[in-house]
Amino acid sequence: MKTTLATLTLSLVLLMATGFPLQKKVGSPTSGAAKEKRVQYAAWDDVNVIAHGLLQLGQGLKEHVDKTKVQMRDISTKLKVFNRTVTELGKEGQRLRVEGDALKVQVQGLEDREGQLLNVTAELREKAEEMQQERKIMNERMSRLEEKVDSMLQGETVQSDSNTGAKNKSDARNIQLMLEAQNRRIDDLMERIRLQQEKLDKQNVRIRTLQSQIQLSRQRPSLRSSSTGDSEQSGIVEQGDSPVEVASDCHELFLRGETRSGVYTIQPINAEPFKVFCEMTAEGGWTVIQRRQDGSVDFDQQWQAYEKGFGSLNGEFWLGLEKIHSIAKDGGYILNIKLSDWVDDLASVHLPFHLGGEETKYSLQIPKVGTFGMLQSSLGTDAASGLPFSTSDQDNDQKTYTNCAKHLSGGWWFSNCGRSNLNGRYFQSPPPKQRHQRKQGIFWKTWRGRYYPLKSSMMMIAPAVIVNKS
């Protein structure tokens, strides 16, 4: 544009110079009148050319000015957006700093209270141990007195004075009363210890929640700055979400006051947040990891699907081995299995368990405490020493020449293919007549037998404290 304007201006100057030449000075005075008659003027065509050039020059200048105005307006708009973005980021950063400081103060206060509770709990335990010692001594004294009374009743010892027997009986009665009082004190102390432990558990949950909030508030500015950088280029400012409290499992949600069953978002420690279905009961919150009810989802899936999870949380689904491990990797969890048959009879199985990570092929280990019950034995007996998970494309079962997942259906902690499989093929009632087909269904051998396809199953996990309370 600048080159065009310069060329046009130069052309106009040349035309004006040729159209209006200067008069030549002549020294002879007699030729003055004739010279005035011979003065040259610009031709009309030349004037038109100059005028047309000036018009083009003016039009070009006008277009250049208009474009410059548009550019200045765009720059002004972008500057306003940028200033507004910087202001909002400053306010958001200030708010997050204030929230972070407040959360730190709360965490410090909770940690102090936790220390006090730990001290009180230690004192109560010491008192309880002292009471146990006293109780032991009283029991020994009571045993000796009982032996003495028995010998008196059998005539082995002849009392010379009836007052002595009455005195022994009185002593025995007093000791019995003392023992009863000591037992009541011990029971009271144990109840106080239990209540203190519950308070400690809740304090730990609150501390862990506040720590996750602080971590989120620290991560939020970097996330906001990266997202704002993208939005500045397009001239759009997006409003970020405020930090959200995320529980580590459904029981923690229950402790926070959630009592309705449904889909929630949780975030186990050192894991990404994800959605789960929480089954809320009077005792606490259970995280559902599997549900079979109508055959709407095909459970004959391969390893990757069972690792990541599939199905719908509001219908049939498998949560995923990776997510189950992230919840229960630290141990101390209970597996609760609900079963129903086609006449709507119900069965429930509770098993303490530990689930290994990917390096163990998500091995399921169920510690043996005493003897397994009949229902527990379908899974507990084989998993006492650890059972890796198996699918049709990853044969990790204990059967040497058979892939149980292919032979049956779905993925499961198979041992020798025969005790349980809640991820088998779903058969509507009535089941198939052939035995080789029925054994591919959902079964729990010690409840309805090896060849009875069940109507529904649900697997849930929760901290062991939920069972102790119930």
Short mmCIF file of C-alpha atoms in Angstrom, two decimals:
data_model
loop_
_atom_site.label_atom_id
_atom_site.label_comp_id
_atom_site.label_asym_id
_atom_site.label_seq_id
_atom_site.Cartn_x
_atom_site.Cartn_y
_atom_site.Cartn_z
CA MET A 1 0.00 0.00 0.00
CA LYS A 2 2.81 2.42 0.88
CA THR A 3 4.65 1.65 -2.44
CA THR A 4 1.48 2.35 -4.46
CA LEU A 5 0.93 5.71 -2.74
CA ALA A 6 4.57 6.76 -3.31
CA THR A 7 4.41 5.88 -7.04
CA LEU A 8 1.15 7.76 -7.52
CA THR A 9 2.49 10.87 -5.78
CA LEU A 10 5.65 10.89 -7.93
CA SER A 11 3.55 10.65 -11.11
CA LEU A 12 1.41 13.61 -10.04
CA VAL A 13 4.49 15.76 -9.33
CA LEU A 14 5.92 15.00 -12.81
CA LEU A 15 2.61 15.85 -14.49
CA MET A 16 2.36 19.16 -12.67
CA ALA A 17 5.94 20.02 -13.60
CA THR A 18 5.33 19.39 -17.32
CA GLY A 19 1.90 21.07 -17.41
CA PHE A 20 2.99 24.39 -15.79
CA PRO A 21 6.45 25.29 -17.08
CA LEU A 22 8.26 28.36 -15.75
CA GLN A 23 8.67 31.52 -17.93
CA LYS A 24 12.10 32.15 -19.44
CA LYS A 25 13.74 35.48 -18.50
CA VAL A 26 14.87 37.56 -21.58
CA GLY A 27 17.13 40.64 -21.21
CA SER A 28 15.61 42.74 -24.09
CA PRO A 29 12.84 45.11 -22.89
CA THR A 30 11.34 45.39 -26.35
CA SER A 31 10.29 41.78 -26.39
CA GLY A 32 8.25 41.95 -23.06
CA ALA A 33 4.84 42.33 -24.64
CA ALA A 34 5.41 39.54 -27.11
CA LYS A 35 6.65 37.27 -24.34
CA GLU A 36 3.51 37.82 -22.28
CA LYS A 37 1.42 36.75 -25.24
CA ARG A 38 3.41 33.53 -25.64
CA VAL A 39 2.88 32.25 -21.98
CA GLN A 40 2.00 28.51 -22.04
CA TYR A 41 -0.92 26.97 -19.99
CA ALA A 42 -1.61 23.33 -19.08
CA ALA A 43 -3.83 21.35 -21.40
CA TRP A 44 -7.29 20.31 -20.22
CA ASP A 45 -6.47 16.60 -20.55
CA ASP A 46 -3.45 17.08 -18.34
CA VAL A 47 -5.61 18.74 -15.70
CA ASN A 48 -8.06 15.81 -15.84
CA VAL A 49 -5.24 13.33 -15.41
CA ILE A 50 -3.94 15.24 -12.38
CA ALA A 51 -7.43 15.49 -10.88
CA HIS A 52 -8.07 11.78 -11.46
CA GLY A 53 -4.73 10.97 -9.82
CA LEU A 54 -5.58 13.12 -6.84
CA LEU A 55 -8.94 11.37 -6.50
CA GLN A 56 -7.25 7.97 -6.60
CA LEU A 57 -4.72 9.16 -4.03
CA GLY A 58 -7.51 10.39 -1.74
CA GLN A 59 -9.44 7.12 -2.16
CA GLY A 60 -6.34 5.11 -1.34
CA LEU A 61 -5.64 7.23 1.70
CA LYS A 62 -9.24 6.79 2.87
CA GLU A 63 -9.06 2.98 2.53
CA HIS A 64 -5.78 2.94 4.39
CA VAL A 65 -7.26 5.03 7.22
CA ASP A 66 -10.34 2.76 7.41
CA LYS A 67 -8.20 -0.36 7.63
CA THR A 68 -6.04 1.26 10.26
CA LYS A 69 -9.15 2.11 12.31
CA VAL A 70 -10.37 -1.52 12.13
CA GLN A 71 -6.96 -2.79 13.21
CA MET A 72 -6.85 -0.31 16.09
CA ARG A 73 -10.34 -1.37 17.18
CA ASP A 74 -9.34 -5.07 17.15
CA ILE A 75 -6.20 -4.32 19.12
CA SER A 76 -8.21 -2.31 21.65
CA THR A 77 -10.73 -5.18 22.06
CA LYS A 78 -7.97 -7.74 22.59
CA LEU A 79 -6.30 -5.45 25.13
CA LYS A 80 -9.58 -5.16 27.05
CA VAL A 81 -10.03 -8.97 27.04
CA PHE A 82 -6.43 -9.44 28.16
CA ASN A 83 -6.80 -6.87 30.96
CA ARG A 84 -10.04 -8.51 32.12
CA THR A 85 -8.39 -11.95 32.05
CA VAL A 86 -5.40 -10.74 34.06
CA THR A 87 -7.72 -9.12 36.62
CA GLU A 88 -9.83 -12.28 36.99
CA LEU A 89 -6.74 -14.45 37.29
CA GLY A 90 -5.42 -12.16 40.00
CA LYS A 91 -8.70 -12.39 41.91
CA GLU A 92 -8.84 -16.17 41.46
CA GLY A 93 -5.24 -16.55 42.62
CA GLN A 94 -5.93 -14.41 45.69
CA ARG A 95 -9.05 -16.43 46.50
CA LEU A 96 -7.18 -19.71 46.14
CA ARG A 97 -4.37 -18.46 48.36
CA VAL A 98 -6.89 -17.47 51.03
CA GLU A 99 -8.64 -20.84 50.77
CA GLY A 100 -5.31 -22.67 50.92
CA ASP A 101 -4.28 -20.78 54.06
CA ALA A 102 -7.64 -21.51 55.70
CA LEU A 103 -7.37 -25.20 54.81
CA LYS A 104 -3.85 -25.34 56.23
CA VAL A 105 -5.13 -23.86 59.50
CA GLN A 106 -7.94 -26.44 59.60
CA VAL A 107 -5.53 -29.29 58.90
CA GLN A 108 -3.21 -28.08 61.67
CA GLY A 109 -6.12 -27.89 64.09
CA LEU A 110 -7.29 -31.38 63.15
CA GLU A 111 -3.77 -32.77 63.51
CA ASP A 112 -3.54 -31.22 66.99
CA ARG A 113 -6.88 -32.76 67.93
CA GLU A 114 -5.75 -36.09 66.52
CA GLY A 115 -2.65 -35.93 68.72
CA GLN A 116 -4.80 -35.22 71.76
CA LEU A 117 -7.13 -38.09 70.91
CA LEU A 118 -4.16 -40.42 70.47
CA ASN A 119 -2.88 -39.44 73.91
CA VAL A 120 -6.30 -40.01 75.48
CA THR A 121 -6.58 -43.36 73.70
CA ALA A 122 -3.13 -44.41 74.96
CA GLU A 123 -4.11 -43.48 78.52
CA LEU A 124 -7.36 -45.43 78.24
CA ARG A 125 -5.49 -48.47 76.93
CA GLU A 126 -3.05 -48.28 79.83
CA LYS A 127 -5.96 -48.11 82.27
CA ALA A 128 -7.60 -51.03 80.52
CA GLU A 129 -4.41 -53.07 80.84
CA GLU A 130 -4.23 -52.21 84.55
CA MET A 131 -7.85 -53.29 84.93
CA GLN A 132 -7.07 -56.55 83.16
CA GLN A 133 -4.22 -57.21 85.59
CA GLU A 134 -6.43 -56.45 88.57
CA ARG A 135 -9.11 -58.66 87.10
CA LYS A 136 -6.60 -61.48 86.73
CA ILE A 137 -5.52 -61.13 90.35
CA MET A 138 -9.14 -61.08 91.53
CA ASN A 139 -9.89 -64.20 89.50
CA GLU A 140 -6.97 -65.99 91.11
CA ARG A 141 -8.14 -64.97 94.60
CA MET A 142 -11.67 -66.03 93.71
CA SER A 143 -10.44 -69.40 92.52
CA ARG A 144 -8.61 -69.98 95.77
CA LEU A 145 -11.66 -69.01 97.78
CA GLU A 146 -13.86 -71.30 95.68
CA GLU A 147 -11.48 -74.17 96.34
CA LYS A 148 -11.58 -73.41 100.06
CA VAL A 149 -15.38 -73.22 100.08
CA ASP A 150 -15.62 -76.51 98.17
CA SER A 151 -13.31 -78.19 100.64
CA MET A 152 -15.44 -76.86 103.48
CA LEU A 153 -18.61 -78.18 101.90
CA GLN A 154 -17.06 -81.61 101.33
CA GLY A 155 -16.00 -81.86 104.94
CA GLU A 156 -12.31 -81.95 104.09
CA THR A 157 -11.67 -79.10 106.52
CA VAL A 158 -13.37 -78.93 109.93
CA GLN A 159 -14.06 -75.41 111.03
CA SER A 160 -13.75 -74.89 114.74
CA ASP A 161 -15.86 -71.83 114.71
CA SER A 162 -19.00 -71.11 112.68
CA ASN A 163 -18.01 -67.45 112.56
CA THR A 164 -14.99 -68.37 110.40
CA GLY A 165 -17.22 -69.96 107.71
CA ALA A 166 -19.48 -66.95 107.71
CA LYS A 167 -16.46 -64.71 107.39
CA ASN A 168 -15.16 -66.71 104.40
CA LYS A 169 -18.54 -66.50 102.74
CA SER A 170 -18.62 -62.76 103.38
CA ASP A 171 -15.13 -62.39 101.87
CA ALA A 172 -16.15 -64.37 98.83
CA ARG A 173 -19.22 -62.20 98.39
CA ASN A 174 -17.17 -59.00 98.70
CA ILE A 175 -14.63 -60.22 96.18
CA GLN A 176 -17.42 -61.17 93.78
CA LEU A 177 -18.89 -57.69 94.08
CA MET A 178 -15.45 -56.18 93.48
CA LEU A 179 -15.01 -58.34 90.38
CA GLU A 180 -18.37 -57.27 89.03
CA ALA A 181 -17.47 -53.62 89.61
CA GLN A 182 -14.12 -54.13 87.90
CA ASN A 183 -15.82 -55.82 84.96
CA ARG A 184 -18.20 -52.89 84.60
CA ARG A 185 -15.28 -50.46 84.69
CA ILE A 186 -13.41 -52.46 82.09
CA ASP A 187 -16.47 -52.62 79.84
CA ASP A 188 -16.93 -48.88 80.25
CA LEU A 189 -13.28 -48.26 79.34
CA MET A 190 -13.52 -50.51 76.29
CA GLU A 191 -16.61 -48.61 75.13
CA ARG A 192 -14.77 -45.32 75.60
CA ILE A 193 -11.83 -46.67 73.61
CA ARG A 194 -14.19 -47.73 70.82
CA LEU A 195 -15.78 -44.28 70.72
CA GLN A 196 -12.35 -42.63 70.69
CA GLN A 197 -11.29 -44.89 67.80
CA GLU A 198 -14.38 -43.90 65.84
CA LYS A 199 -13.55 -40.24 66.44
CA LEU A 200 -10.00 -40.87 65.26
CA ASP A 201 -11.30 -42.53 62.10
CA LYS A 202 -13.50 -39.55 61.35
CA GLN A 203 -10.66 -37.15 62.07
CA ASN A 204 -8.42 -39.08 59.67
CA VAL A 205 -11.10 -38.87 56.99
CA ARG A 206 -11.44 -35.12 57.47
CA ILE A 207 -7.66 -34.61 57.43
CA ARG A 208 -7.32 -36.65 54.24
CA THR A 209 -10.18 -34.67 52.68
CA LEU A 210 -8.58 -31.33 53.58
CA GLN A 211 -5.22 -32.50 52.27
CA SER A 212 -6.80 -33.40 48.94
CA GLN A 213 -8.45 -29.96 48.85
CA ILE A 214 -5.08 -28.27 49.45
CA GLN A 215 -3.51 -30.35 46.69
CA LEU A 216 -6.33 -29.43 44.30
CA SER A 217 -6.07 -25.75 45.19
CA ARG A 218 -2.34 -25.86 44.46
CA GLN A 219 -2.88 -27.56 41.12
CA ARG A 220 -5.75 -25.25 40.08
CA PRO A 221 -3.65 -22.12 39.19
CA SER A 222 -1.44 -24.07 36.76
CA LEU A 223 -4.47 -25.66 35.17
CA ARG A 224 -6.18 -22.29 34.94
CA SER A 225 -3.12 -20.59 33.44
CA SER A 226 -2.77 -23.23 30.72
CA SER A 227 -6.46 -23.12 29.84
CA THR A 228 -6.46 -19.31 29.91
CA GLY A 229 -3.51 -19.18 27.54
CA ASP A 230 -5.54 -21.10 24.97
CA SER A 231 -8.62 -18.96 25.52
CA GLU A 232 -6.73 -15.66 25.11
CA GLN A 233 -5.86 -16.57 21.55
CA SER A 234 -9.51 -16.96 20.68
CA GLY A 235 -10.63 -13.94 22.72
CA ILE A 236 -12.79 -16.12 25.06
CA VAL A 237 -12.38 -16.39 28.83
CA GLU A 238 -13.65 -19.62 30.41
CA GLN A 239 -14.80 -19.73 34.02
CA GLY A 240 -13.01 -22.48 35.97
CA ASP A 241 -14.65 -24.73 38.54
CA SER A 242 -13.88 -24.34 42.20
CA PRO A 243 -12.08 -27.21 44.01
CA VAL A 244 -14.42 -30.12 44.84
CA GLU A 245 -14.12 -32.37 47.87
CA VAL A 246 -13.61 -35.92 46.58
CA ALA A 247 -13.90 -38.93 48.90
CA SER A 248 -11.70 -42.01 48.58
CA ASP A 249 -14.58 -44.52 48.66
CA CYS A 250 -18.32 -44.80 49.33
CA HIS A 251 -17.91 -45.32 53.07
CA GLU A 252 -16.11 -41.99 53.36
CA LEU A 253 -19.07 -40.39 51.55
CA PHE A 254 -21.35 -42.06 54.12
CA LEU A 255 -19.29 -40.57 56.96
CA ARG A 256 -19.76 -37.16 55.36
CA GLY A 257 -23.53 -37.52 55.49
CA GLU A 258 -24.46 -39.13 52.14
CA THR A 259 -27.21 -41.71 52.77
CA ARG A 260 -28.79 -42.22 49.32
CA SER A 261 -27.60 -44.97 47.00
CA GLY A 262 -26.51 -43.82 43.55
CA VAL A 263 -23.62 -42.77 41.32
CA TYR A 264 -20.87 -40.66 42.95
CA THR A 265 -17.35 -39.54 42.05
CA ILE A 266 -14.53 -40.80 44.27
CA GLN A 267 -10.73 -40.40 44.20
CA PRO A 268 -8.64 -43.04 45.98
CA ILE A 269 -5.23 -41.97 47.27
CA ASN A 270 -2.66 -41.57 44.47
CA ALA A 271 -5.29 -42.25 41.78
CA GLU A 272 -7.38 -40.31 39.30
CA PRO A 273 -11.04 -39.60 40.17
CA PHE A 274 -13.72 -41.86 38.66
CA LYS A 275 -17.44 -42.61 39.07
CA VAL A 276 -18.81 -45.52 41.10
CA PHE A 277 -22.18 -46.79 42.30
CA CYS A 278 -22.52 -46.51 46.09
CA GLU A 279 -24.87 -48.82 47.97
CA MET A 280 -25.69 -46.95 51.19
CA THR A 281 -26.86 -49.02 54.17
CA ALA A 282 -27.51 -48.27 57.83
CA GLU A 283 -23.97 -49.39 58.71
CA GLY A 284 -22.10 -47.47 56.00
CA GLY A 285 -21.35 -47.09 52.30
CA TRP A 286 -20.44 -50.00 50.00
CA THR A 287 -18.61 -49.47 46.67
CA VAL A 288 -20.26 -51.76 44.10
CA ILE A 289 -17.70 -53.45 41.82
CA GLN A 290 -20.00 -55.85 39.89
CA ARG A 291 -23.70 -56.25 39.14
CA ARG A 292 -25.57 -58.90 37.13
CA GLN A 293 -29.34 -58.67 36.85
CA ASP A 294 -30.79 -59.00 33.33
CA GLY A 295 -28.14 -60.06 30.81
CA SER A 296 -28.06 -56.63 29.11
CA VAL A 297 -24.23 -56.55 29.12
CA ASP A 298 -21.97 -59.22 27.60
CA PHE A 299 -19.44 -60.29 30.25
CA ASP A 300 -17.49 -62.54 27.88
CA GLN A 301 -14.79 -59.87 27.56
CA GLN A 302 -11.00 -59.97 27.28
CA TRP A 303 -8.26 -58.84 29.64
CA GLN A 304 -8.14 -55.14 28.74
CA ALA A 305 -11.90 -54.73 29.23
CA TYR A 306 -11.81 -56.44 32.64
CA GLU A 307 -8.85 -54.28 33.63
CA LYS A 308 -10.48 -50.96 32.66
CA GLY A 309 -14.13 -51.85 33.35
CA PHE A 310 -17.28 -51.95 31.20
CA GLY A 311 -21.07 -51.65 31.34
CA SER A 312 -23.37 -49.03 32.89
CA LEU A 313 -23.19 -48.04 36.57
CA ASN A 314 -27.00 -47.88 36.70
CA GLY A 315 -27.36 -51.35 35.18
CA GLU A 316 -25.01 -54.26 34.68
CA PHE A 317 -21.31 -53.48 34.93
CA TRP A 318 -17.80 -54.52 35.98
CA LEU A 319 -15.98 -51.63 37.69
CA GLY A 320 -12.50 -52.67 36.53
CA LEU A 321 -9.58 -54.45 38.22
CA GLU A 322 -7.43 -51.32 38.08
CA LYS A 323 -10.03 -49.22 39.92
CA ILE A 324 -10.80 -51.96 42.47
CA HIS A 325 -7.08 -52.22 43.25
CA SER A 326 -6.77 -48.43 43.65
CA ILE A 327 -9.52 -48.49 46.30
CA ALA A 328 -8.45 -51.55 48.30
CA LYS A 329 -4.69 -51.67 47.68
CA ASP A 330 -3.84 -50.80 51.30
CA GLY A 331 -5.86 -53.74 52.68
CA GLY A 332 -8.42 -53.77 55.47
CA TYR A 333 -11.40 -54.22 53.11
CA ILE A 334 -14.32 -56.67 53.05
CA LEU A 335 -15.84 -58.30 49.96
CA ASN A 336 -19.62 -58.60 50.22
CA ILE A 337 -21.34 -60.85 47.63
CA LYS A 338 -25.13 -60.83 47.23
CA LEU A 339 -26.75 -63.72 45.30
CA SER A 340 -30.32 -64.54 44.29
CA ASP A 341 -31.93 -67.53 42.54
CA TRP A 342 -35.00 -67.75 40.33
CA VAL A 343 -37.43 -68.11 43.27
CA ASP A 344 -35.94 -64.92 44.77
CA ASP A 345 -34.16 -66.62 47.64
CA LEU A 346 -31.12 -64.60 48.74
CA ALA A 347 -27.68 -65.44 50.01
CA SER A 348 -24.88 -63.21 51.30
CA VAL A 349 -21.14 -63.92 51.59
CA HIS A 350 -18.62 -61.77 53.50
CA LEU A 351 -14.90 -62.31 52.93
CA PRO A 352 -11.89 -60.22 53.99
CA PHE A 353 -9.62 -59.88 50.97
CA HIS A 354 -6.50 -58.34 49.47
CA LEU A 355 -6.19 -57.57 45.75
CA GLY A 356 -2.74 -57.36 44.19
CA GLY A 357 -1.79 -55.03 41.36
CA GLU A 358 -1.15 -55.55 37.67
CA GLU A 359 2.23 -57.16 38.39
CA THR A 360 0.41 -60.00 40.24
CA LYS A 361 -2.30 -60.31 37.57
CA TYR A 362 -4.64 -58.75 40.16
CA SER A 363 -4.28 -61.78 42.42
CA LEU A 364 -7.11 -62.21 44.94
CA GLN A 365 -6.05 -63.39 48.40
CA ILE A 366 -8.57 -64.23 51.11
CA PRO A 367 -6.89 -64.75 54.50
CA LYS A 368 -8.11 -67.81 56.33
CA VAL A 369 -9.46 -66.92 59.76
CA GLY A 370 -10.57 -70.17 61.36
CA THR A 371 -12.58 -72.40 59.04
CA PHE A 372 -14.44 -71.16 55.97
CA GLY A 373 -18.21 -71.53 56.08
CA MET A 374 -20.06 -73.46 53.42
CA LEU A 375 -20.87 -70.38 51.29
CA GLN A 376 -17.42 -68.87 51.80
CA SER A 377 -15.62 -72.00 50.67
CA SER A 378 -16.59 -71.57 46.99
CA LEU A 379 -14.06 -68.75 46.70
CA GLY A 380 -12.20 -68.59 50.01
CA THR A 381 -10.72 -72.10 49.93
CA ASP A 382 -8.98 -71.62 46.57
CA ALA A 383 -7.97 -67.97 47.18
CA ALA A 384 -6.39 -68.55 50.59
CA SER A 385 -2.95 -68.66 48.94
CA GLY A 386 -3.81 -66.18 46.16
CA LEU A 387 -5.61 -66.56 42.81
CA PRO A 388 -4.67 -64.45 39.74
CA PHE A 389 -7.42 -63.18 37.47
CA SER A 390 -7.99 -65.00 34.17
CA THR A 391 -9.68 -64.17 30.86
CA SER A 392 -9.94 -65.94 27.51
CA ASP A 393 -6.80 -64.14 26.25
CA GLN A 394 -4.82 -64.43 29.53
CA ASP A 395 -4.81 -67.93 31.00
CA ASN A 396 -3.69 -67.56 34.65
CA ASP A 397 -5.80 -70.31 36.26
CA GLN A 398 -4.54 -73.44 38.04
CA LYS A 399 -5.87 -75.89 35.47
CA THR A 400 -2.91 -77.24 33.52
CA TYR A 401 -4.35 -78.10 30.12
CA THR A 402 -7.55 -76.00 30.12
CA ASN A 403 -8.28 -72.28 29.87
CA CYS A 404 -11.15 -71.96 32.34
CA ALA A 405 -12.29 -68.62 30.91
CA LYS A 406 -12.64 -70.18 27.44
CA HIS A 407 -14.09 -73.41 28.77
CA LEU A 408 -16.67 -71.55 30.83
CA SER A 409 -17.22 -67.85 30.02
CA GLY A 410 -16.17 -64.37 31.16
CA GLY A 411 -13.25 -63.46 33.44
CA TRP A 412 -12.82 -64.64 37.04
CA TRP A 413 -10.40 -65.78 39.73
CA PHE A 414 -10.48 -69.37 38.51
CA SER A 415 -8.75 -72.24 40.29
CA ASN A 416 -9.80 -75.49 38.59
CA CYS A 417 -12.89 -74.13 36.80
CA GLY A 418 -15.40 -75.65 39.17
CA ARG A 419 -16.25 -73.68 42.34
CA SER A 420 -17.56 -70.22 41.33
CA ASN A 421 -17.94 -67.80 38.41
CA LEU A 422 -20.14 -64.71 38.80
CA ASN A 423 -19.07 -63.29 35.43
CA GLY A 424 -20.34 -66.20 33.37
CA ARG A 425 -23.01 -66.22 30.67
CA TYR A 426 -26.43 -64.93 31.72
CA PHE A 427 -29.27 -67.43 31.08
CA GLN A 428 -32.91 -66.40 31.31
CA SER A 429 -35.20 -68.86 33.10
CA PRO A 430 -35.58 -71.72 32.29
CA PRO A 431 -31.87 -72.52 31.85
CA PRO A 432 -30.53 -74.70 29.00
CA LYS A 433 -31.09 -78.45 29.31
CA GLN A 434 -27.54 -79.43 28.38
CA ARG A 435 -25.13 -79.56 31.31
CA HIS A 436 -22.19 -78.29 29.26
CA GLN A 437 -24.18 -75.10 28.54
CA ARG A 438 -25.46 -74.60 32.09
CA LYS A 439 -21.96 -74.77 33.53
CA GLN A 440 -21.10 -71.64 31.51
CA GLY A 441 -23.62 -69.59 33.50
CA ILE A 442 -23.37 -67.59 36.75
CA PHE A 443 -22.88 -70.11 39.54
CA TRP A 444 -21.84 -70.46 43.17
CA LYS A 445 -21.28 -74.15 43.80
CA THR A 446 -21.87 -74.30 47.55
CA TRP A 447 -25.21 -72.48 47.35
CA ARG A 448 -27.28 -73.76 44.42
CA GLY A 449 -24.84 -76.16 42.84
CA ARG A 450 -22.45 -76.26 39.90
CA TYR A 451 -25.12 -76.37 37.16
CA TYR A 452 -27.63 -73.82 38.47
CA PRO A 453 -27.37 -70.45 36.63
CA LEU A 454 -28.23 -67.74 39.16
CA LYS A 455 -30.65 -64.88 38.58
CA SER A 456 -28.50 -62.02 39.91
CA SER A 457 -25.29 -61.20 41.72
CA MET A 458 -23.74 -58.07 43.18
CA MET A 459 -20.22 -57.64 44.53
CA MET A 460 -19.40 -54.76 46.90
CA ILE A 461 -16.37 -53.70 48.94
CA ALA A 462 -16.01 -51.53 52.06
CA PRO A 463 -13.57 -51.02 54.97
CA ALA A 464 -13.67 -53.84 57.53
CA VAL A 465 -14.95 -51.43 60.19
CA ILE A 466 -18.38 -51.49 58.51
CA VAL A 467 -18.78 -55.20 59.32
CA ASN A 468 -17.51 -54.77 62.87
CA LYS A 469 -20.19 -52.14 63.49
CA SER A 470 -22.95 -54.30 62.03
#
